[in-house]
């Protein structure tokens, strides 16, 4: 069993900042890429940003220059620093991890999501 637990969501005014965390636990041998996705009401889930175990990052154009992903491999945790937030950033943010379990099974794990609401 592998669990991803997100935290740090909340309500913030436009222009403000939030920091999300996602901690992985369970029967984990290793984790490759970890990522953040988001889903706004009535819309499909979309990619936000990702980070490899080596620290290489990738960002959606909509968040470049405003969001920063980071990772602590020892803690099996990623962070998402969100600055200059806009109302259109309002969504449920989901953590995703490419996991290799202790039985060497490979799968994609998802967290339960954390709500981010940006008021105008």
Short mmCIF file of N, CA, C and O in Angstrom, two decimals:
data_model
loop_
_atom_site.label_atom_id
_atom_site.label_comp_id
_atom_site.label_asym_id
_atom_site.label_seq_id
_atom_site.Cartn_x
_atom_site.Cartn_y
_atom_site.Cartn_z
N UNK A 1 0.83 -1.19 0.00
CA UNK A 1 0.00 0.00 0.00
C UNK A 1 0.87 1.25 0.00
O UNK A 1 1.87 1.32 0.69
N UNK A 2 0.48 2.21 -0.83
CA UNK A 2 1.18 3.49 -0.92
C UNK A 2 0.15 4.59 -0.74
O UNK A 2 -0.94 4.54 -1.33
N UNK A 3 0.50 5.57 0.05
CA UNK A 3 -0.39 6.71 0.27
C UNK A 3 0.33 8.00 -0.08
O UNK A 3 1.52 8.17 0.21
N UNK A 4 -0.41 8.90 -0.72
CA UNK A 4 0.06 10.27 -0.96
C UNK A 4 -0.91 11.19 -0.23
O UNK A 4 -2.12 11.12 -0.45
N UNK A 5 -0.37 12.04 0.63
CA UNK A 5 -1.21 12.93 1.42
C UNK A 5 -0.80 14.37 1.13
O UNK A 5 0.33 14.78 1.40
N UNK A 6 -1.75 15.12 0.57
CA UNK A 6 -1.52 16.54 0.29
C UNK A 6 -1.98 17.39 1.46
O UNK A 6 -2.89 17.02 2.20
N UNK A 7 -1.36 18.55 1.58
CA UNK A 7 -1.78 19.52 2.59
C UNK A 7 -1.40 20.91 2.13
O UNK A 7 -0.59 21.06 1.19
N UNK A 8 -1.97 21.92 2.78
CA UNK A 8 -1.58 23.29 2.50
C UNK A 8 -2.57 24.10 1.68
O UNK A 8 -2.36 25.29 1.45
N UNK A 9 -3.64 23.47 1.23
CA UNK A 9 -4.62 24.23 0.47
C UNK A 9 -5.39 25.20 1.34
O UNK A 9 -5.26 25.20 2.57
N UNK A 10 -6.17 26.04 0.70
CA UNK A 10 -6.97 27.00 1.46
C UNK A 10 -7.50 28.10 0.59
O UNK A 10 -7.50 28.01 -0.64
N UNK A 11 -7.97 29.15 1.24
CA UNK A 11 -8.54 30.32 0.57
C UNK A 11 -7.54 31.47 0.65
O UNK A 11 -7.02 31.78 1.73
N UNK A 12 -7.30 32.10 -0.48
CA UNK A 12 -6.35 33.21 -0.53
C UNK A 12 -6.85 34.25 -1.52
O UNK A 12 -7.57 33.90 -2.47
N UNK A 13 -6.49 35.49 -1.30
CA UNK A 13 -6.87 36.54 -2.23
C UNK A 13 -5.95 36.53 -3.44
O UNK A 13 -4.80 36.07 -3.37
N UNK A 14 -6.45 37.04 -4.54
CA UNK A 14 -5.64 37.15 -5.75
C UNK A 14 -4.37 37.94 -5.44
O UNK A 14 -4.40 38.94 -4.72
N UNK A 15 -3.25 37.43 -5.98
CA UNK A 15 -1.96 38.03 -5.71
C UNK A 15 -1.24 37.41 -4.53
O UNK A 15 -0.05 37.68 -4.32
N UNK A 16 -1.94 36.60 -3.78
CA UNK A 16 -1.36 35.97 -2.60
C UNK A 16 -0.59 34.70 -2.94
O UNK A 16 -0.40 34.35 -4.11
N UNK A 17 -0.15 34.02 -1.88
CA UNK A 17 0.67 32.83 -2.03
C UNK A 17 0.15 31.69 -1.15
O UNK A 17 -0.48 31.93 -0.11
N UNK A 18 0.42 30.48 -1.60
CA UNK A 18 0.17 29.28 -0.83
C UNK A 18 1.29 28.29 -1.10
O UNK A 18 1.90 28.33 -2.18
N UNK A 19 1.51 27.39 -0.14
CA UNK A 19 2.49 26.34 -0.33
C UNK A 19 1.84 25.00 -0.03
O UNK A 19 1.34 24.78 1.07
N UNK A 20 1.83 24.14 -1.05
CA UNK A 20 1.27 22.80 -0.91
C UNK A 20 2.39 21.80 -0.64
O UNK A 20 3.52 21.97 -1.10
N UNK A 21 2.03 20.76 0.10
CA UNK A 21 2.96 19.66 0.35
C UNK A 21 2.29 18.34 -0.02
O UNK A 21 1.07 18.22 0.06
N UNK A 22 3.11 17.38 -0.40
CA UNK A 22 2.61 16.03 -0.68
C UNK A 22 3.63 15.04 -0.17
O UNK A 22 4.77 15.02 -0.66
N UNK A 23 3.22 14.24 0.78
CA UNK A 23 4.11 13.26 1.38
C UNK A 23 3.69 11.85 1.00
O UNK A 23 2.51 11.50 1.14
N UNK A 24 4.64 11.07 0.55
CA UNK A 24 4.38 9.67 0.18
C UNK A 24 4.82 8.75 1.30
O UNK A 24 5.84 9.00 1.96
N UNK A 25 4.06 7.70 1.51
CA UNK A 25 4.41 6.72 2.53
C UNK A 25 3.90 5.34 2.13
O UNK A 25 3.07 5.22 1.22
N UNK A 26 4.41 4.32 2.79
CA UNK A 26 3.96 2.96 2.51
C UNK A 26 5.09 2.10 1.98
O UNK A 26 6.26 2.35 2.24
N UNK A 27 4.71 1.11 1.22
CA UNK A 27 5.65 0.10 0.72
C UNK A 27 6.35 0.60 -0.54
O UNK A 27 6.10 0.13 -1.65
N UNK A 28 7.23 1.54 -0.35
CA UNK A 28 7.89 2.22 -1.47
C UNK A 28 9.35 1.80 -1.57
O UNK A 28 10.09 1.92 -0.59
N UNK A 29 9.74 1.33 -2.75
CA UNK A 29 11.15 1.08 -3.02
C UNK A 29 11.81 2.35 -3.54
O UNK A 29 12.88 2.74 -3.10
N UNK A 30 11.15 2.96 -4.51
CA UNK A 30 11.65 4.23 -5.04
C UNK A 30 10.51 4.98 -5.72
O UNK A 30 9.48 4.41 -6.03
N UNK A 31 10.73 6.26 -5.91
CA UNK A 31 9.77 7.10 -6.62
C UNK A 31 10.49 7.83 -7.73
O UNK A 31 11.52 8.46 -7.47
N UNK A 32 10.00 7.74 -8.92
CA UNK A 32 10.59 8.48 -10.04
C UNK A 32 9.96 9.87 -10.08
O UNK A 32 10.08 10.62 -9.13
N UNK A 33 9.30 10.20 -11.14
CA UNK A 33 8.72 11.53 -11.27
C UNK A 33 7.54 11.72 -10.32
O UNK A 33 6.72 10.83 -10.14
N UNK A 34 7.50 12.90 -9.68
CA UNK A 34 6.35 13.31 -8.90
C UNK A 34 5.79 14.58 -9.54
O UNK A 34 6.54 15.36 -10.14
N UNK A 35 4.50 14.77 -9.41
CA UNK A 35 3.86 15.86 -10.14
C UNK A 35 2.65 16.40 -9.40
O UNK A 35 2.11 15.75 -8.51
N UNK A 36 2.25 17.58 -9.82
CA UNK A 36 0.99 18.19 -9.39
C UNK A 36 0.08 18.33 -10.59
O UNK A 36 0.52 18.79 -11.66
N UNK A 37 -1.16 17.97 -10.40
CA UNK A 37 -2.22 18.20 -11.36
C UNK A 37 -3.31 19.01 -10.64
O UNK A 37 -3.32 19.09 -9.42
N UNK A 38 -4.21 19.58 -11.43
CA UNK A 38 -5.33 20.29 -10.82
C UNK A 38 -6.58 20.09 -11.65
O UNK A 38 -6.51 19.84 -12.86
N UNK A 39 -7.71 20.21 -10.97
CA UNK A 39 -9.00 20.07 -11.65
C UNK A 39 -9.95 21.13 -11.13
O UNK A 39 -10.30 21.13 -9.94
N UNK A 40 -10.35 22.02 -12.03
CA UNK A 40 -11.32 23.05 -11.69
C UNK A 40 -12.72 22.52 -11.94
O UNK A 40 -12.90 21.57 -12.72
N UNK A 41 -13.74 23.11 -11.30
CA UNK A 41 -15.12 22.63 -11.49
C UNK A 41 -15.51 22.63 -12.95
O UNK A 41 -15.31 23.63 -13.66
N UNK A 42 -16.03 21.51 -13.41
CA UNK A 42 -16.51 21.41 -14.78
C UNK A 42 -15.42 21.24 -15.82
O UNK A 42 -15.71 21.25 -17.03
N UNK A 43 -14.18 21.10 -15.38
CA UNK A 43 -13.08 20.96 -16.33
C UNK A 43 -12.33 19.66 -16.09
O UNK A 43 -12.45 19.03 -15.04
N UNK A 44 -11.55 19.28 -17.09
CA UNK A 44 -10.74 18.07 -16.97
C UNK A 44 -9.51 18.35 -16.09
O UNK A 44 -9.05 19.49 -15.98
N UNK A 45 -9.00 17.29 -15.51
CA UNK A 45 -7.77 17.40 -14.74
C UNK A 45 -6.64 17.79 -15.68
O UNK A 45 -6.51 17.23 -16.78
N UNK A 46 -5.79 18.73 -15.25
CA UNK A 46 -4.71 19.19 -16.10
C UNK A 46 -3.37 19.16 -15.37
O UNK A 46 -3.30 19.31 -14.14
N UNK A 47 -2.33 19.00 -16.14
CA UNK A 47 -0.97 18.99 -15.62
C UNK A 47 -0.57 20.39 -15.17
O UNK A 47 -0.85 21.38 -15.84
N UNK A 48 0.11 20.46 -14.02
CA UNK A 48 0.61 21.73 -13.52
C UNK A 48 2.14 21.76 -13.58
O UNK A 48 2.73 22.64 -14.19
N UNK A 49 2.78 20.78 -12.94
CA UNK A 49 4.22 20.75 -12.88
C UNK A 49 4.69 19.38 -12.43
O UNK A 49 3.94 18.63 -11.81
N UNK A 50 5.95 19.06 -12.75
CA UNK A 50 6.53 17.79 -12.35
C UNK A 50 8.00 17.96 -12.00
O UNK A 50 8.64 18.94 -12.40
N UNK A 51 8.51 16.97 -11.27
CA UNK A 51 9.92 16.98 -10.89
C UNK A 51 10.42 15.54 -10.84
O UNK A 51 9.76 14.66 -10.28
N UNK A 52 11.57 15.29 -11.43
CA UNK A 52 12.15 13.96 -11.42
C UNK A 52 12.93 13.74 -10.11
O UNK A 52 13.16 14.68 -9.35
N UNK A 53 13.36 12.52 -9.91
CA UNK A 53 14.15 12.24 -8.71
C UNK A 53 15.48 12.98 -8.73
O UNK A 53 16.06 13.26 -7.68
N UNK A 54 15.92 13.33 -9.93
CA UNK A 54 17.16 14.09 -10.07
C UNK A 54 16.98 15.59 -9.99
O UNK A 54 17.96 16.33 -10.01
N UNK A 55 15.73 16.03 -9.91
CA UNK A 55 15.46 17.45 -9.75
C UNK A 55 15.10 18.21 -11.00
O UNK A 55 14.91 19.43 -10.96
N UNK A 56 14.98 17.53 -12.13
CA UNK A 56 14.56 18.22 -13.35
C UNK A 56 13.08 18.54 -13.26
O UNK A 56 12.27 17.71 -12.84
N UNK A 57 12.73 19.75 -13.67
CA UNK A 57 11.36 20.21 -13.53
C UNK A 57 10.72 20.55 -14.87
O UNK A 57 11.41 20.82 -15.86
N UNK A 58 9.41 20.55 -14.87
CA UNK A 58 8.63 20.91 -16.05
C UNK A 58 7.38 21.64 -15.55
O UNK A 58 6.80 21.26 -14.52
N UNK A 59 6.96 22.69 -16.27
CA UNK A 59 5.82 23.49 -15.85
C UNK A 59 4.85 23.71 -16.99
O UNK A 59 5.25 23.86 -18.15
N UNK A 60 3.58 23.76 -16.67
CA UNK A 60 2.58 24.22 -17.63
C UNK A 60 2.82 25.70 -17.89
O UNK A 60 3.23 26.45 -16.98
N UNK A 61 2.54 26.14 -19.10
CA UNK A 61 2.76 27.53 -19.45
C UNK A 61 1.98 28.48 -18.53
O UNK A 61 2.45 29.58 -18.23
N UNK A 62 0.83 28.05 -18.10
CA UNK A 62 -0.05 28.91 -17.30
C UNK A 62 0.52 29.23 -15.91
O UNK A 62 0.06 30.18 -15.27
N UNK A 63 1.50 28.46 -15.46
CA UNK A 63 2.03 28.69 -14.12
C UNK A 63 3.52 29.05 -14.12
O UNK A 63 4.08 29.34 -13.05
N UNK A 64 4.15 29.05 -15.28
CA UNK A 64 5.58 29.36 -15.35
C UNK A 64 5.85 30.75 -14.78
O UNK A 64 5.13 31.70 -15.07
N UNK A 65 6.88 30.83 -13.97
CA UNK A 65 7.23 32.11 -13.36
C UNK A 65 6.47 32.42 -12.09
O UNK A 65 6.82 33.36 -11.37
N UNK A 66 5.42 31.66 -11.80
CA UNK A 66 4.63 31.91 -10.59
C UNK A 66 4.70 30.75 -9.59
O UNK A 66 4.68 30.96 -8.38
N UNK A 67 4.77 29.52 -10.12
CA UNK A 67 4.79 28.33 -9.28
C UNK A 67 6.19 27.72 -9.30
O UNK A 67 6.88 27.75 -10.33
N UNK A 68 6.58 27.14 -8.19
CA UNK A 68 7.86 26.45 -8.09
C UNK A 68 7.68 25.12 -7.38
O UNK A 68 7.13 25.07 -6.26
N UNK A 69 8.11 24.05 -8.04
CA UNK A 69 8.05 22.73 -7.44
C UNK A 69 9.43 22.39 -6.88
O UNK A 69 10.46 22.75 -7.45
N UNK A 70 9.43 21.70 -5.73
CA UNK A 70 10.67 21.23 -5.14
C UNK A 70 10.44 19.87 -4.52
O UNK A 70 9.28 19.44 -4.36
N UNK A 71 11.54 19.24 -4.14
CA UNK A 71 11.42 17.84 -3.70
C UNK A 71 12.46 17.54 -2.64
O UNK A 71 13.61 17.97 -2.76
N UNK A 72 12.05 16.77 -1.64
CA UNK A 72 12.96 16.24 -0.63
C UNK A 72 12.89 14.72 -0.74
O UNK A 72 11.93 14.10 -0.26
N UNK A 73 13.87 14.13 -1.40
CA UNK A 73 13.82 12.69 -1.64
C UNK A 73 13.88 11.89 -0.34
O UNK A 73 13.23 10.84 -0.23
N UNK A 74 14.61 12.36 0.62
CA UNK A 74 14.72 11.64 1.90
C UNK A 74 13.37 11.57 2.61
O UNK A 74 13.07 10.57 3.26
N UNK A 75 12.58 12.61 2.45
CA UNK A 75 11.25 12.65 3.09
C UNK A 75 10.15 12.16 2.16
O UNK A 75 8.98 12.13 2.55
N UNK A 76 10.51 11.82 0.94
CA UNK A 76 9.52 11.39 -0.05
C UNK A 76 8.40 12.44 -0.15
O UNK A 76 7.21 12.09 -0.18
N UNK A 77 8.80 13.67 -0.23
CA UNK A 77 7.85 14.78 -0.20
C UNK A 77 8.15 15.77 -1.31
O UNK A 77 9.33 16.03 -1.60
N UNK A 78 7.10 16.29 -1.92
CA UNK A 78 7.26 17.39 -2.85
C UNK A 78 6.46 18.59 -2.33
O UNK A 78 5.53 18.44 -1.53
N UNK A 79 6.86 19.74 -2.82
CA UNK A 79 6.23 20.99 -2.40
C UNK A 79 5.87 21.78 -3.65
O UNK A 79 6.51 21.66 -4.69
N UNK A 80 4.85 22.60 -3.53
CA UNK A 80 4.47 23.49 -4.61
C UNK A 80 4.28 24.88 -4.01
O UNK A 80 3.31 25.12 -3.29
N UNK A 81 5.22 25.76 -4.30
CA UNK A 81 5.12 27.14 -3.88
C UNK A 81 4.37 27.90 -4.97
O UNK A 81 4.82 27.95 -6.11
N UNK A 82 3.23 28.46 -4.61
CA UNK A 82 2.38 29.16 -5.57
C UNK A 82 2.33 30.63 -5.20
O UNK A 82 1.82 30.99 -4.13
N UNK A 83 2.86 31.46 -6.07
CA UNK A 83 2.87 32.90 -5.86
C UNK A 83 2.01 33.60 -6.92
O UNK A 83 1.68 33.00 -7.95
N UNK A 84 1.70 34.84 -6.66
CA UNK A 84 0.90 35.64 -7.60
C UNK A 84 -0.33 34.87 -8.06
O UNK A 84 -0.62 34.80 -9.26
N UNK A 85 -1.03 34.31 -7.13
CA UNK A 85 -2.19 33.47 -7.47
C UNK A 85 -3.29 34.28 -8.13
O UNK A 85 -3.53 35.46 -7.81
N UNK A 86 -3.97 33.61 -9.05
CA UNK A 86 -5.06 34.22 -9.82
C UNK A 86 -6.34 33.43 -9.56
O UNK A 86 -6.28 32.23 -9.24
N UNK A 87 -7.48 34.05 -9.74
CA UNK A 87 -8.74 33.31 -9.56
C UNK A 87 -8.81 32.04 -10.43
O UNK A 87 -9.39 31.04 -10.01
N UNK A 88 -8.20 32.08 -11.60
CA UNK A 88 -8.22 30.91 -12.48
C UNK A 88 -7.35 29.76 -11.98
O UNK A 88 -7.35 28.67 -12.55
N UNK A 89 -6.59 29.99 -10.92
CA UNK A 89 -5.84 28.91 -10.29
C UNK A 89 -6.71 28.10 -9.33
O UNK A 89 -6.26 27.07 -8.80
N UNK A 90 -7.93 28.55 -9.10
CA UNK A 90 -8.84 27.84 -8.21
C UNK A 90 -9.12 26.44 -8.75
O UNK A 90 -9.54 26.28 -9.90
N UNK A 91 -8.87 25.45 -7.92
CA UNK A 91 -9.04 24.05 -8.34
C UNK A 91 -8.73 23.14 -7.16
O UNK A 91 -8.21 23.59 -6.13
N UNK A 92 -9.02 21.87 -7.35
CA UNK A 92 -8.49 20.85 -6.44
C UNK A 92 -7.15 20.42 -7.01
O UNK A 92 -7.05 20.06 -8.18
N UNK A 93 -6.13 20.47 -6.17
CA UNK A 93 -4.78 20.12 -6.59
C UNK A 93 -4.45 18.70 -6.12
O UNK A 93 -4.61 18.38 -4.94
N UNK A 94 -4.01 17.89 -7.07
CA UNK A 94 -3.71 16.49 -6.80
C UNK A 94 -2.21 16.21 -6.98
O UNK A 94 -1.60 16.67 -7.94
N UNK A 95 -1.70 15.42 -6.08
CA UNK A 95 -0.32 14.95 -6.17
C UNK A 95 -0.29 13.60 -6.88
O UNK A 95 -1.20 12.77 -6.68
N UNK A 96 0.73 13.39 -7.68
CA UNK A 96 0.89 12.14 -8.42
C UNK A 96 2.34 11.67 -8.30
O UNK A 96 3.26 12.50 -8.31
N UNK A 97 2.53 10.37 -8.21
CA UNK A 97 3.88 9.83 -8.10
C UNK A 97 4.01 8.54 -8.89
O UNK A 97 3.11 7.69 -8.84
N UNK A 98 5.11 8.42 -9.59
CA UNK A 98 5.44 7.18 -10.30
C UNK A 98 6.24 6.31 -9.33
O UNK A 98 7.42 6.57 -9.09
N UNK A 99 5.58 5.31 -8.79
CA UNK A 99 6.11 4.54 -7.67
C UNK A 99 6.60 3.17 -8.12
O UNK A 99 5.97 2.52 -8.97
N UNK A 100 7.71 2.74 -7.54
CA UNK A 100 8.12 1.34 -7.60
C UNK A 100 8.01 0.82 -6.17
O UNK A 100 8.67 1.34 -5.26
N UNK A 101 7.18 -0.19 -5.99
CA UNK A 101 6.93 -0.68 -4.64
C UNK A 101 8.04 -1.63 -4.19
O UNK A 101 8.93 -1.99 -4.96
N UNK A 102 7.95 -2.03 -2.95
CA UNK A 102 8.95 -2.96 -2.41
C UNK A 102 8.87 -4.33 -3.08
O UNK A 102 9.81 -5.11 -3.00
N UNK A 103 7.76 -4.62 -3.76
CA UNK A 103 7.65 -5.87 -4.53
C UNK A 103 8.02 -5.64 -5.99
O UNK A 103 7.82 -6.52 -6.82
N UNK A 104 8.52 -4.42 -6.27
CA UNK A 104 8.98 -4.03 -7.60
C UNK A 104 7.83 -3.83 -8.58
O UNK A 104 8.06 -3.78 -9.80
N UNK A 105 6.62 -3.72 -8.08
CA UNK A 105 5.51 -3.33 -8.94
C UNK A 105 5.62 -1.84 -9.24
O UNK A 105 6.03 -1.05 -8.38
N UNK A 106 5.27 -1.44 -10.46
CA UNK A 106 5.33 -0.05 -10.87
C UNK A 106 3.91 0.46 -11.11
O UNK A 106 3.13 -0.19 -11.82
N UNK A 107 3.59 1.58 -10.54
CA UNK A 107 2.27 2.13 -10.73
C UNK A 107 2.28 3.62 -10.45
O UNK A 107 3.22 4.16 -9.88
N UNK A 108 1.17 4.24 -10.84
CA UNK A 108 0.97 5.67 -10.63
C UNK A 108 0.04 5.86 -9.44
O UNK A 108 -1.08 5.35 -9.46
N UNK A 109 0.50 6.56 -8.44
CA UNK A 109 -0.30 6.80 -7.25
C UNK A 109 -0.83 8.23 -7.24
O UNK A 109 -0.16 9.15 -7.72
N UNK A 110 -2.01 8.40 -6.66
CA UNK A 110 -2.64 9.73 -6.58
C UNK A 110 -3.01 10.03 -5.13
O UNK A 110 -3.40 9.14 -4.37
N UNK A 111 -2.92 11.29 -4.78
CA UNK A 111 -3.42 11.73 -3.50
C UNK A 111 -4.91 12.03 -3.58
O UNK A 111 -5.53 11.93 -4.64
N UNK A 112 -5.46 12.43 -2.44
CA UNK A 112 -6.91 12.68 -2.37
C UNK A 112 -7.28 14.08 -2.83
O UNK A 112 -8.45 14.38 -3.06
N UNK A 113 -6.30 14.95 -2.96
CA UNK A 113 -6.54 16.30 -3.43
C UNK A 113 -6.68 17.30 -2.30
O UNK A 113 -7.11 16.96 -1.19
N UNK A 114 -6.31 18.53 -2.58
CA UNK A 114 -6.47 19.62 -1.63
C UNK A 114 -7.03 20.83 -2.38
O UNK A 114 -6.58 21.14 -3.48
N UNK A 115 -8.02 21.49 -1.78
CA UNK A 115 -8.70 22.59 -2.46
C UNK A 115 -7.91 23.88 -2.33
O UNK A 115 -7.48 24.26 -1.23
N UNK A 116 -7.74 24.55 -3.45
CA UNK A 116 -7.16 25.89 -3.48
C UNK A 116 -8.20 26.83 -4.09
O UNK A 116 -8.69 26.58 -5.20
N UNK A 117 -8.56 27.86 -3.34
CA UNK A 117 -9.53 28.83 -3.81
C UNK A 117 -8.91 30.21 -3.76
O UNK A 117 -8.42 30.64 -2.72
N UNK A 118 -8.94 30.89 -4.91
CA UNK A 118 -8.37 32.23 -5.02
C UNK A 118 -9.51 33.21 -5.29
O UNK A 118 -10.19 33.11 -6.32
N UNK A 119 -9.70 34.13 -4.38
CA UNK A 119 -10.78 35.10 -4.53
C UNK A 119 -10.27 36.36 -5.24
O UNK A 119 -9.12 36.75 -5.08
N UNK A 120 -11.17 36.95 -5.99
CA UNK A 120 -10.78 38.17 -6.75
C UNK A 120 -11.03 39.43 -5.95
O UNK A 120 -11.62 39.42 -4.89
#
